[in-house]
Backbone atoms as SQL, in Angstrom:
CREATE TABLE atoms (id INTEGER PRIMARY KEY, chain TEXT, resi INTEGER, resn TEXT, atom TEXT, x REAL, y REAL, z REAL);
INSERT INTO atoms VALUES
  (1, 'A', 1, 'MET', 'N', 9.914, -11.441, -3.997),
  (2, 'A', 1, 'MET', 'CA', 8.809, -10.351, -4.403),
  (3, 'A', 1, 'MET', 'C', 8.688, -10.624, -5.687),
  (4, 'A', 2, 'ASP', 'N', 7.342, -10.437, -5.922),
  (5, 'A', 2, 'ASP', 'CA', 6.629, -10.801, -7.263),
  (6, 'A', 2, 'ASP', 'C', 6.348, -9.258, -7.970),
  (7, 'A', 3, 'ILE', 'N', 6.488, -9.137, -9.121),
  (8, 'A', 3, 'ILE', 'CA', 6.433, -7.978, -9.846),
  (9, 'A', 3, 'ILE', 'C', 4.982, -7.617, -9.880),
  (10, 'A', 4, 'ASP', 'N', 3.792, -8.752, -9.675),
  (11, 'A', 4, 'ASP', 'CA', 2.556, -8.488, -9.476),
  (12, 'A', 4, 'ASP', 'C', 2.069, -7.724, -8.334),
  (13, 'A', 5, 'LEU', 'N', 3.099, -7.690, -7.468),
  (14, 'A', 5, 'LEU', 'CA', 2.804, -7.018, -6.212),
  (15, 'A', 5, 'LEU', 'C', 2.878, -5.609, -6.558),
  (16, 'A', 6, 'VAL', 'N', 3.949, -5.248, -7.402),
  (17, 'A', 6, 'VAL', 'CA', 4.192, -3.992, -7.628),
  (18, 'A', 6, 'VAL', 'C', 3.145, -3.236, -8.400),
  (19, 'A', 7, 'PHE', 'N', 2.632, -3.943, -9.158),
  (20, 'A', 7, 'PHE', 'CA', 1.683, -3.528, -10.091),
  (21, 'A', 7, 'PHE', 'C', 0.423, -3.385, -9.483),
  (22, 'A', 8, 'LYS', 'N', 0.016, -4.315, -8.575),
  (23, 'A', 8, 'LYS', 'CA', -1.137, -4.098, -7.558),
  (24, 'A', 8, 'LYS', 'C', -0.954, -2.781, -6.640),
  (25, 'A', 9, 'ILE', 'N', 0.105, -2.491, -6.126),
  (26, 'A', 9, 'ILE', 'CA', 0.368, -1.160, -5.601),
  (27, 'A', 9, 'ILE', 'C', 0.346, 0.016, -6.256),
  (28, 'A', 10, 'ALA', 'N', 0.751, -0.132, -7.546),
  (29, 'A', 10, 'ALA', 'CA', 0.746, 1.026, -8.355),
  (30, 'A', 10, 'ALA', 'C', -0.811, 1.147, -8.714),
  (31, 'A', 11, 'ALA', 'N', -1.343, 0.156, -9.038),
  (32, 'A', 11, 'ALA', 'CA', -2.898, 0.473, -9.431),
  (33, 'A', 11, 'ALA', 'C', -3.698, 1.055, -8.294),
  (34, 'A', 12, 'ILE', 'N', -3.372, 0.517, -7.061),
  (35, 'A', 12, 'ILE', 'CA', -4.098, 1.100, -6.057),
  (36, 'A', 12, 'ILE', 'C', -3.739, 2.451, -5.826),
  (37, 'A', 13, 'GLY', 'N', -2.548, 2.829, -5.939),
  (38, 'A', 13, 'GLY', 'CA', -2.190, 4.242, -5.989),
  (39, 'A', 13, 'GLY', 'C', -2.773, 5.088, -7.027),
  (40, 'A', 14, 'ILE', 'N', -2.802, 4.772, -8.267),
  (41, 'A', 14, 'ILE', 'CA', -3.498, 5.324, -9.328),
  (42, 'A', 14, 'ILE', 'C', -5.275, 5.829, -8.988),
  (43, 'A', 15, 'ILE', 'N', -5.619, 4.721, -8.600),
  (44, 'A', 15, 'ILE', 'CA', -7.086, 4.599, -8.245),
  (45, 'A', 15, 'ILE', 'C', -7.374, 5.576, -6.961),
  (46, 'A', 16, 'VAL', 'N', -6.793, 5.702, -5.974),
  (47, 'A', 16, 'VAL', 'CA', -6.809, 6.235, -4.924),
  (48, 'A', 16, 'VAL', 'C', -6.607, 7.855, -5.029),
  (49, 'A', 17, 'ALA', 'N', -5.443, 7.960, -6.094),
  (50, 'A', 17, 'ALA', 'CA', -5.197, 9.572, -6.439),
  (51, 'A', 17, 'ALA', 'C', -6.288, 10.067, -7.331),
  (52, 'A', 18, 'VAL', 'N', -7.049, 8.995, -8.263),
  (53, 'A', 18, 'VAL', 'CA', -8.151, 9.543, -8.973),
  (54, 'A', 18, 'VAL', 'C', -9.528, 10.018, -8.075),
  (55, 'A', 19, 'LEU', 'N', -9.663, 9.104, -7.235),
  (56, 'A', 19, 'LEU', 'CA', -10.818, 9.050, -6.233),
  (57, 'A', 19, 'LEU', 'C', -10.680, 10.426, -5.509),
  (58, 'A', 20, 'ASN', 'N', -9.360, 10.492, -4.924),
  (59, 'A', 20, 'ASN', 'CA', -8.987, 11.511, -4.165),
  (60, 'A', 20, 'ASN', 'C', -9.277, 12.970, -4.807),
  (61, 'A', 21, 'GLN', 'N', -8.686, 13.147, -6.011),
  (62, 'A', 21, 'GLN', 'CA', -9.297, 14.331, -6.682),
  (63, 'A', 21, 'GLN', 'C', -10.540, 14.600, -6.782),
  (64, 'A', 22, 'LEU', 'N', -11.189, 13.550, -7.407),
  (65, 'A', 22, 'LEU', 'CA', -12.684, 13.787, -7.752),
  (66, 'A', 22, 'LEU', 'C', -13.462, 14.221, -6.436),
  (67, 'A', 23, 'LEU', 'N', -13.047, 13.541, -5.386),
  (68, 'A', 23, 'LEU', 'CA', -13.796, 13.945, -3.920),
  (69, 'A', 23, 'LEU', 'C', -13.676, 15.450, -3.726),
  (70, 'A', 24, 'ILE', 'N', -12.083, 15.803, -3.600),
  (71, 'A', 24, 'ILE', 'CA', -11.837, 17.091, -3.245),
  (72, 'A', 24, 'ILE', 'C', -12.441, 18.229, -4.243),
  (73, 'A', 25, 'ARG', 'N', -12.587, 17.859, -5.460),
  (74, 'A', 25, 'ARG', 'CA', -13.149, 18.772, -6.520),
  (75, 'A', 25, 'ARG', 'C', -14.733, 19.042, -6.250),
  (76, 'A', 26, 'SER', 'N', -15.192, 17.958, -5.511),
  (77, 'A', 26, 'SER', 'CA', -16.792, 17.864, -5.512),
  (78, 'A', 26, 'SER', 'C', -17.083, 18.433, -4.082),
  (79, 'A', 27, 'GLY', 'N', -16.016, 18.849, -3.023),
  (80, 'A', 27, 'GLY', 'CA', -16.234, 19.439, -2.144),
  (81, 'A', 27, 'GLY', 'C', -16.205, 18.643, -0.727),
  (82, 'A', 28, 'ARG', 'N', -15.849, 17.173, -1.052),
  (83, 'A', 28, 'ARG', 'CA', -16.019, 16.299, 0.182),
  (84, 'A', 28, 'ARG', 'C', -14.634, 15.872, 0.547),
  (85, 'A', 29, 'GLU', 'N', -13.962, 16.801, 1.067),
  (86, 'A', 29, 'GLU', 'CA', -12.582, 16.803, 1.514),
  (87, 'A', 29, 'GLU', 'C', -12.445, 15.491, 2.652),
  (88, 'A', 30, 'ASP', 'N', -13.352, 15.520, 3.709),
  (89, 'A', 30, 'ASP', 'CA', -13.201, 14.539, 4.555),
  (90, 'A', 30, 'ASP', 'C', -13.410, 12.944, 4.160),
  (91, 'A', 31, 'GLN', 'N', -14.021, 12.853, 3.021),
  (92, 'A', 31, 'GLN', 'CA', -14.357, 11.440, 2.210),
  (93, 'A', 31, 'GLN', 'C', -13.055, 11.248, 1.477),
  (94, 'A', 32, 'ALA', 'N', -12.349, 12.374, 1.009),
  (95, 'A', 32, 'ALA', 'CA', -11.226, 12.112, 0.300),
  (96, 'A', 32, 'ALA', 'C', -10.096, 11.534, 1.166),
  (97, 'A', 33, 'MET', 'N', -9.976, 12.259, 2.443),
  (98, 'A', 33, 'MET', 'CA', -8.935, 11.779, 3.306),
  (99, 'A', 33, 'MET', 'C', -9.349, 10.402, 3.876),
  (100, 'A', 34, 'MET', 'N', -10.559, 10.126, 3.998),
  (101, 'A', 34, 'MET', 'CA', -10.737, 8.651, 4.221),
  (102, 'A', 34, 'MET', 'C', -10.474, 7.596, 3.250),
  (103, 'A', 35, 'THR', 'N', -10.737, 8.048, 1.858),
  (104, 'A', 35, 'THR', 'CA', -10.238, 7.115, 0.781),
  (105, 'A', 35, 'THR', 'C', -8.758, 6.927, 0.695),
  (106, 'A', 36, 'THR', 'N', -7.987, 8.066, 1.210),
  (107, 'A', 36, 'THR', 'CA', -6.553, 7.939, 0.979),
  (108, 'A', 36, 'THR', 'C', -5.924, 7.035, 2.311),
  (109, 'A', 37, 'LEU', 'N', -6.564, 7.261, 3.235),
  (110, 'A', 37, 'LEU', 'CA', -6.466, 6.507, 4.629),
  (111, 'A', 37, 'LEU', 'C', -6.680, 4.978, 4.172),
  (112, 'A', 38, 'ALA', 'N', -7.632, 4.648, 3.714),
  (113, 'A', 38, 'ALA', 'CA', -8.139, 3.266, 3.335),
  (114, 'A', 38, 'ALA', 'C', -7.124, 2.668, 2.265),
  (115, 'A', 39, 'GLY', 'N', -6.773, 3.528, 1.244),
  (116, 'A', 39, 'GLY', 'CA', -5.653, 2.884, 0.322),
  (117, 'A', 39, 'GLY', 'C', -4.485, 2.627, 0.938),
  (118, 'A', 40, 'LEU', 'N', -3.878, 3.349, 1.832),
  (119, 'A', 40, 'LEU', 'CA', -2.733, 3.337, 2.711),
  (120, 'A', 40, 'LEU', 'C', -2.876, 1.922, 3.421),
  (121, 'A', 41, 'ILE', 'N', -3.918, 1.951, 4.181),
  (122, 'A', 41, 'ILE', 'CA', -4.186, 0.626, 5.084),
  (123, 'A', 41, 'ILE', 'C', -4.180, -0.549, 4.020),
  (124, 'A', 42, 'VAL', 'N', -4.839, -0.488, 2.849),
  (125, 'A', 42, 'VAL', 'CA', -4.686, -1.741, 1.893),
  (126, 'A', 42, 'VAL', 'C', -3.188, -2.131, 1.531),
  (127, 'A', 43, 'VAL', 'N', -2.830, -0.996, 1.354),
  (128, 'A', 43, 'VAL', 'CA', -1.313, -1.274, 0.764),
  (129, 'A', 43, 'VAL', 'C', -0.316, -1.831, 1.809),
  (130, 'A', 44, 'LEU', 'N', -0.482, -1.427, 3.052),
  (131, 'A', 44, 'LEU', 'CA', 0.141, -1.951, 4.071),
  (132, 'A', 44, 'LEU', 'C', 0.000, -3.276, 4.572),
  (133, 'A', 45, 'SER', 'N', -1.440, -3.452, 4.340),
  (134, 'A', 45, 'SER', 'CA', -1.699, -4.967, 4.704),
  (135, 'A', 45, 'SER', 'C', -1.162, -5.930, 3.647),
  (136, 'A', 46, 'MET', 'N', -0.943, -5.440, 2.462),
  (137, 'A', 46, 'MET', 'CA', -0.380, -6.231, 1.352),
  (138, 'A', 46, 'MET', 'C', 1.016, -6.603, 1.494),
  (139, 'A', 47, 'MET', 'N', 1.726, -5.416, 2.150),
  (140, 'A', 47, 'MET', 'CA', 3.131, -5.609, 2.627),
  (141, 'A', 47, 'MET', 'C', 3.619, -6.332, 3.773),
  (142, 'A', 48, 'VAL', 'N', 2.664, -6.423, 4.586),
  (143, 'A', 48, 'VAL', 'CA', 2.944, -7.249, 6.187),
  (144, 'A', 48, 'VAL', 'C', 3.881, -8.690, 5.618),
  (145, 'A', 49, 'LYS', 'N', 3.202, -9.397, 4.788),
  (146, 'A', 49, 'LYS', 'CA', 3.834, -10.669, 4.608),
  (147, 'A', 49, 'LYS', 'C', 5.220, -10.396, 3.861),
  (148, 'A', 50, 'GLU', 'N', 5.319, -9.669, 3.178),
  (149, 'A', 50, 'GLU', 'CA', 6.751, -9.384, 2.370),
  (150, 'A', 50, 'GLU', 'C', 7.668, -8.848, 3.614),
  (151, 'A', 51, 'ILE', 'N', 7.153, -7.895, 4.345),
  (152, 'A', 51, 'ILE', 'CA', 8.240, -7.573, 5.183),
  (153, 'A', 51, 'ILE', 'C', 8.530, -8.730, 6.309),
  (154, 'A', 52, 'SER', 'N', 7.657, -9.371, 6.453),
  (155, 'A', 52, 'SER', 'CA', 7.726, -10.710, 7.485),
  (156, 'A', 52, 'SER', 'C', 9.011, -11.441, 6.664),
  (157, 'A', 53, 'ASP', 'N', 8.854, -12.019, 5.566),
  (158, 'A', 53, 'ASP', 'CA', 9.665, -12.747, 4.679),
  (159, 'A', 53, 'ASP', 'C', 11.231, -12.098, 4.861),
  (160, 'A', 54, 'LEU', 'N', 11.114, -10.732, 4.724),
  (161, 'A', 54, 'LEU', 'CA', 12.427, -10.211, 4.721),
  (162, 'A', 54, 'LEU', 'C', 13.215, -10.474, 6.051),
  (163, 'A', 55, 'PHE', 'N', 12.349, -10.384, 7.073),
  (164, 'A', 55, 'PHE', 'CA', 13.052, -10.397, 8.264),
  (165, 'A', 55, 'PHE', 'C', 13.313, -11.856, 8.534),
  (166, 'A', 56, 'ILE', 'N', 12.586, -12.764, 8.333),
  (167, 'A', 56, 'ILE', 'CA', 13.041, -14.386, 8.210),
  (168, 'A', 56, 'ILE', 'C', 14.329, -14.411, 7.311),
  (169, 'A', 57, 'THR', 'N', 14.477, -13.794, 6.091),
  (170, 'A', 57, 'THR', 'CA', 15.736, -14.021, 5.374),
  (171, 'A', 57, 'THR', 'C', 16.802, -13.631, 6.231),
  (172, 'A', 58, 'ILE', 'N', 16.841, -12.301, 6.623),
  (173, 'A', 58, 'ILE', 'CA', 17.834, -11.732, 7.301),
  (174, 'A', 58, 'ILE', 'C', 18.344, -12.366, 8.469),
  (175, 'A', 59, 'LYS', 'N', 17.440, -13.122, 9.229),
  (176, 'A', 59, 'LYS', 'CA', 17.540, -13.865, 10.522),
  (177, 'A', 59, 'LYS', 'C', 18.456, -14.926, 10.118),
  (178, 'A', 60, 'ALA', 'N', 17.932, -15.603, 9.010),
  (179, 'A', 60, 'ALA', 'CA', 18.474, -16.966, 8.712),
  (180, 'A', 60, 'ALA', 'C', 19.954, -16.527, 7.790),
  (181, 'A', 61, 'LEU', 'N', 20.250, -15.506, 7.212),
  (182, 'A', 61, 'LEU', 'CA', 21.483, -14.816, 6.811),
  (183, 'A', 61, 'LEU', 'C', 22.489, -14.916, 7.749),
  (184, 'A', 62, 'PHE', 'N', 22.116, -14.219, 8.825),
  (185, 'A', 62, 'PHE', 'CA', 22.960, -13.959, 9.993),
  (186, 'A', 62, 'PHE', 'C', 23.102, -14.756, 11.124),
  (187, 'A', 63, 'ASN', 'N', 22.466, -16.142, 10.959),
  (188, 'A', 63, 'ASN', 'CA', 22.102, -17.081, 11.974),
  (189, 'A', 63, 'ASN', 'C', 21.922, -16.786, 13.306),
  (190, 'A', 64, 'LEU', 'N', 20.996, -15.874, 13.191),
  (191, 'A', 64, 'LEU', 'CA', 20.390, -14.969, 14.551),
  (192, 'A', 64, 'LEU', 'C', 19.345, -16.009, 15.477);
């Protein structure tokens, strides 16, 4: 796992948090929820390959 991935996830989290607060303060709670959900989906899609690599490594480790 690269340290770049951690920084990308942190940057997405900060951006989503700022957008969420701005949208809530302007009275757009629905759009704030959708922004949070979109950020979560982006981060999870970034993590899919890493989780797949983890399972492959565990499978090779235990010779399954």
